[in-house]
CSV table of C-alpha atoms in Angstrom, one decimal:
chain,number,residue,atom,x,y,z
A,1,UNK,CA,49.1,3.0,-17.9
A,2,UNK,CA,48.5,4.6,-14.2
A,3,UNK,CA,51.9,4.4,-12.1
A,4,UNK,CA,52.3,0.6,-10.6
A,5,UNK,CA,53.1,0.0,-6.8
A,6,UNK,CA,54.6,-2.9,-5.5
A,7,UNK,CA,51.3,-4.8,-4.5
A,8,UNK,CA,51.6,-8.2,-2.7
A,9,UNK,CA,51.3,-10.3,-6.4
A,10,UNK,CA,54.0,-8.2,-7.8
A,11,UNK,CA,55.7,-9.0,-4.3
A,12,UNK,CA,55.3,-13.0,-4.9
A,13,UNK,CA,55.6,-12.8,-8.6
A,14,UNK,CA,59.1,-11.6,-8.5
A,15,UNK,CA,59.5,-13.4,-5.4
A,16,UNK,CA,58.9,-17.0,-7.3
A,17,UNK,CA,60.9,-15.7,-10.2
A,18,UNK,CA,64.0,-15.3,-7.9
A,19,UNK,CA,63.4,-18.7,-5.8
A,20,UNK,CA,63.3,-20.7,-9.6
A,21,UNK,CA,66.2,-19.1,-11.1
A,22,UNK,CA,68.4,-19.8,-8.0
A,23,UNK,CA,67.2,-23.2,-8.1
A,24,UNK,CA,67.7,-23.8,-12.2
A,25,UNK,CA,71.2,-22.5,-11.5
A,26,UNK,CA,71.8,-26.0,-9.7
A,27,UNK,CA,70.0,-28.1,-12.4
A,28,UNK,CA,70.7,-26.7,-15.6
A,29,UNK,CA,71.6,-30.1,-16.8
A,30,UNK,CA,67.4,-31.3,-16.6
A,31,UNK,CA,65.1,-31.2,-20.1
A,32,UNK,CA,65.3,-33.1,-23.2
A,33,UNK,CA,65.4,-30.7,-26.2
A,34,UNK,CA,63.5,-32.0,-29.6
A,35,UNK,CA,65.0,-31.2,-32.6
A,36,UNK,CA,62.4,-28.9,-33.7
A,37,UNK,CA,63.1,-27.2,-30.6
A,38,UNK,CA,66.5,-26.9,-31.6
A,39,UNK,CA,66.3,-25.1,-34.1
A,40,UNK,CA,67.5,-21.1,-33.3
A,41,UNK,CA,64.9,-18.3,-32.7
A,42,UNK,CA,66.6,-14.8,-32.5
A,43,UNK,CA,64.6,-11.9,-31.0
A,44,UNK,CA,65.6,-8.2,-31.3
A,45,UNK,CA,63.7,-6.1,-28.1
A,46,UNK,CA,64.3,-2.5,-29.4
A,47,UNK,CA,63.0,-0.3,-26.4
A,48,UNK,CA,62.8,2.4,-23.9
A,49,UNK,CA,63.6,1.9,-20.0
A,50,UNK,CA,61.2,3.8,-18.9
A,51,UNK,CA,58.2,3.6,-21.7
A,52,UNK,CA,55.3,2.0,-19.9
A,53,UNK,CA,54.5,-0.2,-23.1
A,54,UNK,CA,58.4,-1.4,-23.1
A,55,UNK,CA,58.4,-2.2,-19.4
A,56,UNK,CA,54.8,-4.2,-19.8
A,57,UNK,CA,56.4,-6.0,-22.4
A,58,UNK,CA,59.3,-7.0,-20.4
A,59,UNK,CA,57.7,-7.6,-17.4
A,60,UNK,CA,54.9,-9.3,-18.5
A,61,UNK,CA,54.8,-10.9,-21.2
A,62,UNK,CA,59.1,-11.9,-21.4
A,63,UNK,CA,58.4,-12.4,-17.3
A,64,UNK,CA,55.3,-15.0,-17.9
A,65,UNK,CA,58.1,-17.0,-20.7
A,66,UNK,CA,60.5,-17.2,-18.2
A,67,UNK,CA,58.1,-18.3,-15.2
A,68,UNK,CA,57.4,-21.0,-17.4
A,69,UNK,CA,60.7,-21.9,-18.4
A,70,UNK,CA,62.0,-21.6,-14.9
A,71,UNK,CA,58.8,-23.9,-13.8
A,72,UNK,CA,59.0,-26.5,-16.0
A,73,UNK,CA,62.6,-27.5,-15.9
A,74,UNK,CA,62.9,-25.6,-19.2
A,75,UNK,CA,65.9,-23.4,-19.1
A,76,UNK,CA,67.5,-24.9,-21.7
A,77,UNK,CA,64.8,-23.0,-24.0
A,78,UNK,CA,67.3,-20.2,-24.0
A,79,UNK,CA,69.8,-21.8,-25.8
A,80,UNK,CA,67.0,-21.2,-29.0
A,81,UNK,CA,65.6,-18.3,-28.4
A,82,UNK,CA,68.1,-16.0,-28.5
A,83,UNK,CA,66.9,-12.3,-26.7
A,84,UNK,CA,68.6,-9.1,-27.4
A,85,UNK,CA,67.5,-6.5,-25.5
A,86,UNK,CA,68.4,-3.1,-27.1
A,87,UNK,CA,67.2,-0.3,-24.4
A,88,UNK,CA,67.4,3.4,-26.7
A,89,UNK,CA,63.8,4.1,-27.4
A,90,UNK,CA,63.0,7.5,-29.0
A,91,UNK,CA,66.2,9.6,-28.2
A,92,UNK,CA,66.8,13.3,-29.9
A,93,UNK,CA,70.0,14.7,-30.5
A,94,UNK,CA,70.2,18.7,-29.2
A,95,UNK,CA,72.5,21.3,-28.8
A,96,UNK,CA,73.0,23.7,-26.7
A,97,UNK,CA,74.1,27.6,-26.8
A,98,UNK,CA,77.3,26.2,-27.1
A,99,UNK,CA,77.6,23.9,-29.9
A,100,UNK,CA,77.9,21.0,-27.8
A,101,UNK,CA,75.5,18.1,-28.9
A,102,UNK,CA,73.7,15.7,-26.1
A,103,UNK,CA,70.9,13.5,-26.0
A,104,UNK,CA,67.4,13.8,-25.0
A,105,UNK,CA,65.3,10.7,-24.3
A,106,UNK,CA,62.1,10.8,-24.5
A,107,UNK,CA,61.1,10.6,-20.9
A,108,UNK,CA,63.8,12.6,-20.1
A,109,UNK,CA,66.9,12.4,-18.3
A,110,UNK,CA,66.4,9.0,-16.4
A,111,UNK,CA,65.4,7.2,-19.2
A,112,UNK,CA,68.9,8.0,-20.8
A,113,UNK,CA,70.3,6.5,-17.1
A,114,UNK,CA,68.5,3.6,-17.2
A,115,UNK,CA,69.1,3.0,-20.6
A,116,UNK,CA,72.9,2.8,-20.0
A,117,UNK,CA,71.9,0.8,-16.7
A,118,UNK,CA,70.0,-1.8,-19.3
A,119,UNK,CA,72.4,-1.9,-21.4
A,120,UNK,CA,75.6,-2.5,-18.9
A,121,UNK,CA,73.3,-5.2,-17.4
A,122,UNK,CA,72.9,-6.6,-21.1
A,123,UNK,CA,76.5,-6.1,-22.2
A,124,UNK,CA,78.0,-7.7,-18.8
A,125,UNK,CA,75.7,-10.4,-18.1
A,126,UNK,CA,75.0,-11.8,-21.5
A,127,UNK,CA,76.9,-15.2,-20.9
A,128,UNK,CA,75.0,-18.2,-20.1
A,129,UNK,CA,76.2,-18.8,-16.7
A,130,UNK,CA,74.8,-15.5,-15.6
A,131,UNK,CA,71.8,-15.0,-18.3
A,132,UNK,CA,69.0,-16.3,-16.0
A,133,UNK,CA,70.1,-13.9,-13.3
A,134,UNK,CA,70.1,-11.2,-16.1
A,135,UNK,CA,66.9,-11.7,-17.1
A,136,UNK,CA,65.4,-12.0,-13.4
A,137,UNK,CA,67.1,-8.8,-13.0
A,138,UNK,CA,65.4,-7.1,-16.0
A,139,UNK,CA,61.7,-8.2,-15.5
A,140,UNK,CA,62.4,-7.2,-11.7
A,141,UNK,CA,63.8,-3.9,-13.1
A,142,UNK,CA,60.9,-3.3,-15.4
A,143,UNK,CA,58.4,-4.0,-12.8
A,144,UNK,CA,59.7,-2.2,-9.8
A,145,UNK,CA,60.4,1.4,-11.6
A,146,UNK,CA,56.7,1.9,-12.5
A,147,UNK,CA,56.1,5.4,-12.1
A,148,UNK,CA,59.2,6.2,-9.4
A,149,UNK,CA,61.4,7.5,-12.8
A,150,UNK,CA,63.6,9.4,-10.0
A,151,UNK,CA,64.7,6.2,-8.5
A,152,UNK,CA,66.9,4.4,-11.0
A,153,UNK,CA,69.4,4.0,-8.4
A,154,UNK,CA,67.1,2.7,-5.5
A,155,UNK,CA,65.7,0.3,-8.6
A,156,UNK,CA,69.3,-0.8,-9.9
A,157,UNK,CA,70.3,-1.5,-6.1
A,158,UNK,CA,67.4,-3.5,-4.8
A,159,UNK,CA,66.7,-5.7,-8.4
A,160,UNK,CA,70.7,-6.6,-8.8
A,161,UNK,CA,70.9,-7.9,-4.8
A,162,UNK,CA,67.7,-10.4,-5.2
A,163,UNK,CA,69.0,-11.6,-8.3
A,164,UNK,CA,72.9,-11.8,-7.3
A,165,UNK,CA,74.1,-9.1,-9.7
A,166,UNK,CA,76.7,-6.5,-9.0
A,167,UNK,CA,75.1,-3.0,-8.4
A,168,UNK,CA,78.3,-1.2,-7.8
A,169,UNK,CA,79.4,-2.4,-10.8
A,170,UNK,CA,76.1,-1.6,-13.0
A,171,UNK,CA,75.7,1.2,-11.8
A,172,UNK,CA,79.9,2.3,-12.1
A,173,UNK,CA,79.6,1.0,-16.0
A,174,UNK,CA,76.6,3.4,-16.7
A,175,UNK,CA,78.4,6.6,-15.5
A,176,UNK,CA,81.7,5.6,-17.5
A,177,UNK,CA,82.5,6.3,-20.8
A,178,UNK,CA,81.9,2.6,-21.6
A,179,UNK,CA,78.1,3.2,-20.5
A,180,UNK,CA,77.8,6.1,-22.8
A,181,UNK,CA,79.5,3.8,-25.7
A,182,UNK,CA,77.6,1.1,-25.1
A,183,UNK,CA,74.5,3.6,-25.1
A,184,UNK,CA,75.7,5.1,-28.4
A,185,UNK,CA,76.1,1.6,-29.9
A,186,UNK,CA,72.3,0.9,-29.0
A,187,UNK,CA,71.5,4.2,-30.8
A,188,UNK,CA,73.1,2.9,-34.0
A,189,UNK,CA,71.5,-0.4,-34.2
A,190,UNK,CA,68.0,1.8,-33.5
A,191,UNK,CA,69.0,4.0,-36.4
A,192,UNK,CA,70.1,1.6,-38.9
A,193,UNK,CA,67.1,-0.9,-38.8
A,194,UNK,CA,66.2,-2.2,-41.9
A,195,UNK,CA,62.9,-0.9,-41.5
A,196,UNK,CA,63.2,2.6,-39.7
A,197,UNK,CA,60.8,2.5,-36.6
A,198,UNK,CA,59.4,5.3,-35.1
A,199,UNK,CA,58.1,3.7,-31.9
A,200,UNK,CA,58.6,1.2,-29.3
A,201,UNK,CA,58.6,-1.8,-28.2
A,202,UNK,CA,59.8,-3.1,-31.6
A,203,UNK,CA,60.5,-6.2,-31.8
A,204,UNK,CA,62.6,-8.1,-34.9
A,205,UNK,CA,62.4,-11.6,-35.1
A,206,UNK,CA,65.0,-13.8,-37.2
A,207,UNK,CA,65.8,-10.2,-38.8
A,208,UNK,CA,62.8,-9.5,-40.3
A,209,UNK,CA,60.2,-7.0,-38.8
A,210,UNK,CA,57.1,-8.9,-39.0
A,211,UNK,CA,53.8,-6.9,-37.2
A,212,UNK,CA,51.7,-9.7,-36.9
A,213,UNK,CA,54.3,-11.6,-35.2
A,214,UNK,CA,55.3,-8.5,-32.9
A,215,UNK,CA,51.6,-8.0,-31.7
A,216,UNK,CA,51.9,-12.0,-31.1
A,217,UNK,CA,54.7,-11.7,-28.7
A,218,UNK,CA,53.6,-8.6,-27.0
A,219,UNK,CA,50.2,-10.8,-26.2
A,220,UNK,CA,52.6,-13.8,-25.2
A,221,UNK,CA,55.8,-14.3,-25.9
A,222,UNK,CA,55.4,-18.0,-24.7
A,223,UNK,CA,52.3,-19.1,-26.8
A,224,UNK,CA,54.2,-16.9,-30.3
A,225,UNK,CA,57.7,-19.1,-29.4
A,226,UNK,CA,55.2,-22.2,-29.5
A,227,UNK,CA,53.7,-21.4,-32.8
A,228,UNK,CA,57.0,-20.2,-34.9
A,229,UNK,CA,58.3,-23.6,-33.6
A,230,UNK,CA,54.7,-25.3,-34.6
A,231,UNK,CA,55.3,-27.7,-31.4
A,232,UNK,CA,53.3,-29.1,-28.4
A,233,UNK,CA,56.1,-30.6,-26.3
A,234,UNK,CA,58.1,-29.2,-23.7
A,235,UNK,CA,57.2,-25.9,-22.6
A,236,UNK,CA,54.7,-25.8,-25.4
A,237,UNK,CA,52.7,-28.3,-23.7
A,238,UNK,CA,49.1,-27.4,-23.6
A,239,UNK,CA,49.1,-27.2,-19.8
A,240,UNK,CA,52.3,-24.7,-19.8
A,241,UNK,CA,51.1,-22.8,-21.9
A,242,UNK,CA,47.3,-22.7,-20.4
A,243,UNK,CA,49.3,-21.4,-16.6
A,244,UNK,CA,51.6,-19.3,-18.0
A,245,UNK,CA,50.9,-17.9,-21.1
A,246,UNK,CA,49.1,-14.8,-19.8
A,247,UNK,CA,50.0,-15.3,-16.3
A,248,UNK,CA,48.0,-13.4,-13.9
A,249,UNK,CA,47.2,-10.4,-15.6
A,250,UNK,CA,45.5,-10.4,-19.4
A,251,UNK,CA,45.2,-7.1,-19.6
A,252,UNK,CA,48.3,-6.1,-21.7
A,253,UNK,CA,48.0,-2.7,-23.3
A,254,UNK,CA,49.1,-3.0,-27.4
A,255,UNK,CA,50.6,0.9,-26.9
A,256,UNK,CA,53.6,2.8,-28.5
A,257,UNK,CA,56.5,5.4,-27.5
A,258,UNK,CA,56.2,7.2,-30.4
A,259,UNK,CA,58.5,10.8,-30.4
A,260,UNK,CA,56.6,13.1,-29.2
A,261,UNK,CA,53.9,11.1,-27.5
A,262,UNK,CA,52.2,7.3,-26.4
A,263,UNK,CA,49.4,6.1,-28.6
A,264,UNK,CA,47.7,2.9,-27.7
C-alpha cells in the first residue's frame, strides 16, 4: 500500500463521519432493536498503529460499519457488537549494552507511540457516552497517518479536535507510566491468545479465532455482522448494506504484519 494523502474523498468521508456522530450524540434514543439483533457480538481487533493492513482495516472496513450505523439511525448497534481494539502488533523485546530490556515495534519507534496513543484513546473513551467520538477518532486516526509515521502528534492533535476528544490528555497518558502499562497490558493479551498469532490485523470473534470469518470482516465488517446475526432488518437491510458495505473504495488489500516483513 503506497503512502495515502488526504485527497478531497478522504476530506468529505471523515467530514460526514464527524457531522453524523455529532448529530447521533443528540438522538441516541432513535432505532428499534430485534431480538436477534440483541443478541451480543464481541470482536477482538489485535493490531499495529501504523501497519498499513491494520489501518485499512480500521479505516475502511470498521469506518464503512460505522457510516452506516451513524446513517441509518443505527447507533444502538453498538450496544451488540462489542469492539476491542488491542493496538501491539509485532513488538520485540531487546536489550541493550547495558542489560536494560525495551521494546521494538515493528515499524519502529512511532508505532510503539501510537500504540500507547490507541490504547489511552481506547482505555479513556471506552464508555458509551463517549464511544462514538472514540471511534470517529480512530478511523480519522487510521486514515490521516498514512505514510507521515513522524507525525503522531500532528495526527493525535488534529483527529481528537474534530471529534471532541482531549489531545492534551491523550497525548499526556501515552508519555506516562500509565501509557506504558496500558501498552504492556496489550502486549500480554497479544501473547497469551489462545491461538498464538504471528501477524496482524487479527481479529477474534466471540473468543474463537475463526479465518474465514476474519477474511469476512476485513472485506466488510457490515455485511459479516449481518450474516453472524442471519438478519435483513435494521442496518442489515438490503439497501444499507448495498451503500455502505464497501463504501467507496473495493479495493481492500487481504495483507499481514508479519515480524520481520508484510505479505499480502
Amino acid at each position: 500500500i503506497n503512502a495515502e494523502y488526504m485527497g478531497t474523498k478522504q476530506i468529505f468521508f471523515l467530514m460526514k463521519i464527524q457531522i453524523v456522530i455529532l448529530f447521533a450524540l443528540a438522538s441516541l434514543a432513535l432505532g428499534v432493536i430485534s431480538h436477534k439483533e440483541s443478541e451480543k457480538i464481541n470482536l477482538d481487533l489485535y493490531f499495529g498503529s501504523l501497519c498499513p493492513f491494520s489501518r485499512q482495516f480500521v479505516y475502511q472496513s470498521f469506518g464503512n460499519f460505522l457510516k452506516a450505523a451513524l446513517s441509518s439511525n443505527r447507533t444502538r448497534v453498538f450496544n451488540n457488537l462489542k469492539i476491542n481494539f488491542i493496538p501491539y502488533g509485532n513488538v520485540r523485546v531487546v536489550t541493550d549494552k547495558e542489560g536494560r530490556k525495551g521494546y521494538a515495534c515493528q515499524h519502529g519507534p512511532d508505532e510503539c507511540f501510537g500504540n500507547r496513543v490507541l490504547g489511552c484513546a481506547a482505555t479513556k473513551y471506552h464508555r458509551k457516552k463517549h464511544r462514538l467520538q472514540l471511534y470517529g477518532f480512530l478511523v480519522c486516526w487510521t486514515k490521516k497517518i498514512g505514510g507521515n509515521h513522524n507525525n503522531v502528534t500532528k495526527t493525535t492533535e488534529e483527529c481528537a479536535e474534530q471529534f471532541q476528544l482531549s489531545s492534551e490528555k491523550l497525548l499526556k497518558c501515552s508519555n506516562s507510566q500509565k501509557g506504558w502499562e496500558i501498552f504492556f497490558e496489550n502486549g500480554k493479551l497479544t501473547d497469551n491468545l489462545k491461538r498464538k498469532s504471528n501477524y496482524v490485523p487479527y481479529i477474534v470473534i466471540d473468543g474463537e479465532h475463526d479465518v474465514k470469518k476474519e477474511t469476512g470482516s476485513r472485506l466488510s465488517l457490515l455485511k459479516e455482522y449481518c450474516l453472524l446475526r442471519d438478519v435483513k432488518i435494521g442496518i442489515c437491510k438490503d439497501e444499507v448494506i448495498k451503500e455502505f458495505a464497501y463504501g467507496e473504495v473495493s479495493d481492500v488489500v487481504l495483507g499481514q504484519c508479519v515480524q520481520g516483513g508484510q505479505r499480502q
